[in-house]
Tab-separated table of C-alpha atoms in Angstrom:
chain	number	residue	atom	x	y	z
A	538	UNK	CA	-0.002	0.008	-0.011
A	539	UNK	CA	1.221	3.559	-0.716
A	540	UNK	CA	2.539	5.381	2.354
A	541	UNK	CA	0.627	8.509	3.231
A	542	UNK	CA	1.811	11.319	5.542
A	543	UNK	CA	-0.282	14.215	6.854
A	544	UNK	CA	1.860	17.206	7.873
A	545	UNK	CA	0.314	19.436	10.546
A	546	UNK	CA	2.229	22.630	11.493
A	547	UNK	CA	1.458	23.825	15.026
A	548	UNK	CA	2.015	26.845	17.228
A	549	UNK	CA	-0.105	27.009	20.362
A	550	UNK	CA	-2.655	24.442	19.239
A	551	UNK	CA	-3.014	22.511	22.492
A	552	UNK	CA	-6.787	22.909	22.410
A	553	UNK	CA	-7.051	21.167	19.024
A	554	UNK	CA	-4.140	18.844	18.494
A	555	UNK	CA	-5.276	15.716	20.365
A	556	UNK	CA	-8.699	15.752	18.764
A	557	UNK	CA	-7.399	16.299	15.208
A	558	UNK	CA	-4.797	13.515	15.604
A	559	UNK	CA	-7.349	10.986	16.860
A	560	UNK	CA	-9.804	11.958	14.163
A	561	UNK	CA	-7.236	11.373	11.392
A	562	UNK	CA	-6.271	8.019	12.854
A	563	UNK	CA	-9.965	6.997	12.968
A	564	UNK	CA	-10.221	7.351	9.178
A	565	UNK	CA	-10.681	4.083	7.184
A	566	UNK	CA	-7.439	4.881	5.275
A	567	UNK	CA	-4.089	4.300	6.980
A	568	UNK	CA	-2.489	7.723	7.383
A	569	UNK	CA	0.593	8.672	9.334
A	570	UNK	CA	0.970	12.142	10.898
A	571	UNK	CA	3.969	14.463	11.260
A	572	UNK	CA	3.431	17.397	13.619
A	573	UNK	CA	5.894	20.200	13.022
A	574	UNK	CA	5.770	22.334	16.126
A	575	UNK	CA	7.509	25.733	16.442
A	576	UNK	CA	8.327	25.322	20.180
A	577	UNK	CA	4.826	26.296	21.237
A	578	UNK	CA	4.739	28.132	24.592
A	579	UNK	CA	1.522	26.198	25.423
A	580	UNK	CA	3.519	22.967	25.111
A	581	UNK	CA	1.554	21.518	22.161
A	582	UNK	CA	4.697	19.475	21.433
A	583	UNK	CA	4.542	17.868	24.910
A	584	UNK	CA	1.019	16.631	24.369
A	585	UNK	CA	2.055	15.172	20.989
A	586	UNK	CA	4.968	13.389	22.665
A	587	UNK	CA	2.484	11.886	25.143
A	588	UNK	CA	0.176	10.761	22.267
A	589	UNK	CA	3.077	9.064	20.493
A	590	UNK	CA	2.922	6.353	23.128
A	591	UNK	CA	-0.567	5.472	21.874
A	592	UNK	CA	0.265	5.727	18.187
A	593	UNK	CA	3.797	4.340	17.997
A	594	UNK	CA	5.279	4.387	14.541
A	595	UNK	CA	2.351	6.423	13.116
A	596	UNK	CA	2.632	9.745	14.936
A	597	UNK	CA	5.831	11.707	14.348
A	598	UNK	CA	7.070	14.970	15.812
A	599	UNK	CA	9.592	17.541	14.762
A	600	UNK	CA	10.215	20.509	17.099
A	601	UNK	CA	11.731	23.592	15.537
A	602	UNK	CA	13.630	26.164	17.575
A	603	UNK	CA	11.349	29.132	16.908
A	604	UNK	CA	8.324	30.445	15.016
A	605	UNK	CA	9.382	31.373	11.504
A	606	UNK	CA	6.301	30.976	9.371
A	607	UNK	CA	3.869	28.405	8.081
A	608	UNK	CA	5.768	27.905	4.839
A	609	UNK	CA	9.024	27.066	6.560
A	610	UNK	CA	7.226	24.593	8.803
A	611	UNK	CA	5.777	22.851	5.736
A	612	UNK	CA	9.141	22.876	3.969
A	613	UNK	CA	10.665	21.224	7.040
A	614	UNK	CA	7.957	18.577	6.855
A	615	UNK	CA	8.340	18.040	3.096
A	616	UNK	CA	12.085	17.451	3.431
A	617	UNK	CA	11.444	15.044	6.359
A	618	UNK	CA	8.925	13.130	4.228
A	619	UNK	CA	11.215	12.981	1.180
A	620	UNK	CA	14.015	11.513	3.291
A	621	UNK	CA	11.618	8.604	3.875
A	622	UNK	CA	9.441	6.494	1.623
A	623	UNK	CA	6.147	8.391	1.599
A	624	UNK	CA	4.253	8.331	-1.659
A	625	UNK	CA	1.586	10.935	-0.811
A	626	UNK	CA	2.170	13.974	1.379
A	627	UNK	CA	-0.609	16.146	2.681
A	628	UNK	CA	-0.839	19.701	4.093
A	629	UNK	CA	-3.505	20.245	6.773
A	630	UNK	CA	-4.315	22.752	9.507
A	631	UNK	CA	-4.579	21.713	13.154
A	632	UNK	CA	-7.691	23.716	13.960
A	633	UNK	CA	-10.436	21.736	12.145
A	634	UNK	CA	-10.845	24.356	9.456
A	635	UNK	CA	-10.009	21.366	7.233
A	636	UNK	CA	-12.288	18.374	7.766
A	637	UNK	CA	-10.261	15.175	8.282
A	638	UNK	CA	-12.991	13.258	6.438
A	639	UNK	CA	-11.933	15.064	3.254
A	640	UNK	CA	-8.403	13.571	3.384
A	641	UNK	CA	-9.705	10.435	1.650
A	642	UNK	CA	-11.238	12.492	-1.180
A	643	UNK	CA	-7.998	14.327	-1.772
A	644	UNK	CA	-6.105	11.048	-1.670
A	645	UNK	CA	-8.437	9.310	-4.101
A	646	UNK	CA	-8.154	12.194	-6.528
A	647	UNK	CA	-4.452	11.461	-6.828
A	648	UNK	CA	-4.478	7.668	-6.385
A	649	UNK	CA	-7.508	6.767	-8.524
A	650	UNK	CA	-7.964	9.753	-10.824
A	651	UNK	CA	-4.218	10.072	-11.483
A	652	UNK	CA	-3.828	13.766	-10.524
A	653	UNK	CA	-0.476	14.898	-9.201
A	654	UNK	CA	-1.811	17.439	-6.725
A	655	UNK	CA	-5.297	17.702	-5.301
A	656	UNK	CA	-6.469	20.848	-3.580
A	657	UNK	CA	-9.268	21.161	-1.027
A	658	UNK	CA	-11.042	24.123	-2.597
A	659	UNK	CA	-13.364	26.658	-0.896
A	660	UNK	CA	-14.316	28.373	-4.164
A	661	UNK	CA	-14.622	25.734	-6.933
A	662	UNK	CA	-18.390	25.430	-6.375
A	663	UNK	CA	-19.224	28.860	-5.065
A	664	UNK	CA	-18.116	30.092	-1.618
A	665	UNK	CA	-17.968	27.257	0.952
A	666	UNK	CA	-16.798	29.041	4.092
A	667	UNK	CA	-18.403	28.874	7.563
A	668	UNK	CA	-18.001	31.348	10.464
A	669	UNK	CA	-15.869	33.904	8.647
A	670	UNK	CA	-16.959	37.547	8.710
A	671	UNK	CA	-18.022	38.755	5.215
A	672	UNK	CA	-15.006	41.066	5.054
A	673	UNK	CA	-12.574	38.136	5.387
A	674	UNK	CA	-14.496	36.001	2.916
A	675	UNK	CA	-14.353	38.780	0.350
A	676	UNK	CA	-10.642	39.358	0.993
A	677	UNK	CA	-9.813	35.697	0.524
A	678	UNK	CA	-12.005	35.232	-2.553
A	679	UNK	CA	-10.734	38.415	-4.220
A	680	UNK	CA	-7.129	37.391	-3.423
A	681	UNK	CA	-7.635	34.089	-5.232
A	682	UNK	CA	-9.168	35.861	-8.228
A	683	UNK	CA	-6.318	38.318	-8.264
A	684	UNK	CA	-3.766	35.508	-8.208
A	685	UNK	CA	-5.556	33.654	-11.001
A	686	UNK	CA	-5.584	36.740	-13.224
A	687	UNK	CA	-1.896	37.536	-12.635
A	688	UNK	CA	-0.474	33.987	-12.847
A	689	UNK	CA	-3.019	32.347	-15.156
A	690	UNK	CA	-3.124	29.290	-12.919
A	691	UNK	CA	-6.433	27.480	-13.655
A	692	UNK	CA	-7.242	27.251	-9.929
A	693	UNK	CA	-10.100	29.019	-8.089
A	694	UNK	CA	-8.664	28.696	-4.580
A	695	UNK	CA	-5.039	29.628	-5.019
A	696	UNK	CA	-4.344	30.250	-1.328
A	697	UNK	CA	-5.806	26.960	-0.164
A	698	UNK	CA	-3.754	25.072	2.399
A	699	UNK	CA	-5.448	21.625	2.314
A	700	UNK	CA	-3.476	19.695	-0.227
A	701	UNK	CA	-2.339	16.213	-1.319
A	702	UNK	CA	0.911	15.985	-3.272
A	703	UNK	CA	2.280	12.998	-5.104
A	704	UNK	CA	5.878	12.540	-4.036
A	705	UNK	CA	7.245	13.376	-7.499
A	706	UNK	CA	5.799	16.936	-7.302
A	707	UNK	CA	7.798	17.785	-4.186
A	708	UNK	CA	10.894	16.053	-5.603
A	709	UNK	CA	10.723	18.192	-8.708
A	710	UNK	CA	10.522	21.525	-6.889
A	711	UNK	CA	13.735	22.989	-5.417
A	712	UNK	CA	12.420	23.453	-1.895
A	713	UNK	CA	15.458	25.456	-0.883
A	714	UNK	CA	14.364	28.125	-3.374
A	715	UNK	CA	10.828	28.528	-2.057
A	716	UNK	CA	10.783	32.155	-1.001
A	717	UNK	CA	7.524	32.848	0.808
A	718	UNK	CA	6.223	31.805	4.196
A	719	UNK	CA	2.484	32.828	4.483
A	720	UNK	CA	-0.378	32.722	1.969
A	721	UNK	CA	2.185	33.372	-0.771
A	722	UNK	CA	3.807	30.054	0.095
A	723	UNK	CA	0.633	28.259	-0.938
A	724	UNK	CA	0.466	30.278	-4.164
A	725	UNK	CA	4.177	29.640	-4.939
A	726	UNK	CA	3.878	25.876	-4.531
A	727	UNK	CA	0.817	25.680	-6.845
A	728	UNK	CA	2.383	28.000	-9.384
A	729	UNK	CA	5.628	26.020	-9.600
A	730	UNK	CA	3.792	22.694	-9.799
A	731	UNK	CA	1.573	24.037	-12.596
A	732	UNK	CA	4.509	25.517	-14.517
A	733	UNK	CA	6.241	22.126	-14.364
A	734	UNK	CA	3.290	20.502	-16.083
A	735	UNK	CA	1.774	18.576	-13.216
A	736	UNK	CA	-1.938	17.863	-13.185
A	737	UNK	CA	-3.788	19.849	-10.476
A	738	UNK	CA	-7.332	19.110	-9.364
A	739	UNK	CA	-9.629	21.100	-7.067
A	740	UNK	CA	-11.888	19.096	-4.743
A	741	UNK	CA	-14.800	21.070	-3.210
A	742	UNK	CA	-14.570	21.231	0.593
A	743	UNK	CA	-16.329	23.220	3.297
A	744	UNK	CA	-13.872	25.397	5.253
A	745	UNK	CA	-14.923	26.062	8.843
A	746	UNK	CA	-13.187	28.742	10.866
A	747	UNK	CA	-11.538	27.646	14.075
A	748	UNK	CA	-13.612	27.596	17.245
A	749	UNK	CA	-10.581	27.082	19.563
A	750	UNK	CA	-7.243	28.798	19.703
A	751	UNK	CA	-6.163	31.951	17.885
A	752	UNK	CA	-5.740	32.689	14.181
A	753	UNK	CA	-2.181	33.235	12.956
A	754	UNK	CA	-3.347	35.670	10.200
A	755	UNK	CA	-1.509	39.006	9.997
A	756	UNK	CA	-1.277	42.010	7.736
A	757	UNK	CA	2.232	41.018	6.777
A	758	UNK	CA	1.047	37.658	5.445
A	759	UNK	CA	-1.570	39.367	3.215
A	760	UNK	CA	1.015	41.913	1.979
A	761	UNK	CA	3.436	39.119	1.132
A	762	UNK	CA	0.739	37.400	-0.954
A	763	UNK	CA	-0.296	40.525	-2.853
A	764	UNK	CA	3.240	41.536	-3.887
A	765	UNK	CA	4.692	38.017	-3.973
A	766	UNK	CA	2.377	37.078	-6.874
A	767	UNK	CA	3.836	39.817	-9.046
A	768	UNK	CA	7.336	38.629	-8.178
A	769	UNK	CA	6.478	35.065	-9.151
A	770	UNK	CA	4.960	36.145	-12.471
A	771	UNK	CA	7.940	38.297	-13.393
A	772	UNK	CA	10.384	35.499	-12.523
A	773	UNK	CA	8.406	33.110	-14.749
A	774	UNK	CA	8.661	35.571	-17.619
A	775	UNK	CA	12.413	35.740	-17.089
A	776	UNK	CA	12.632	31.933	-17.089
A	777	UNK	CA	13.587	31.702	-13.409
A	778	UNK	CA	10.734	29.480	-12.244
């Protein structure tokens, strides 16, 4: 059977981490989990260490020295996965904004339908977002439209962070040259995969805003996405992507 790894980056997610781990392991498909924790002050990492006793060989933990961005946490996880024999690598949030039940749909899109990258999309069938204020919904939706216009990626939810990659996609991208760390990280990964000719598929999902813990969104992350897209497009025109 193909080996499947779900990467979950965490920073102060002690209210969510145990429940999300147990939910993923209750799925009818055999997933493993890698938690990449940025030395959470609330000791999320310590709870994961405790849970490892119950899920030996299936629950993995990497503790980074400090908080340096979502993108860098995922890159750490990607490199960890590529050093091992995982065939499918997933991105997923810890806060239940991504429904663990949808992992199987993303997986089947790659395994059975032969896509290289499947994306849990909030906008492929309208706007499927719960508990966000209208201002944030509009900001996210408009950002994805803006990215699509600039980059010409045929993706409606370009900032989505619920993803399944075939191993070969991550192997083909020079991870050391990924520049961005926030929303722009998600855009950069999709853009580079698309430019390399991989087959991308959006799977409709319902995104539910967190009910526990605090959002990591900031103005700097949004600014990075807005200006980062232009940088990506210019580099592609210069043949540097």
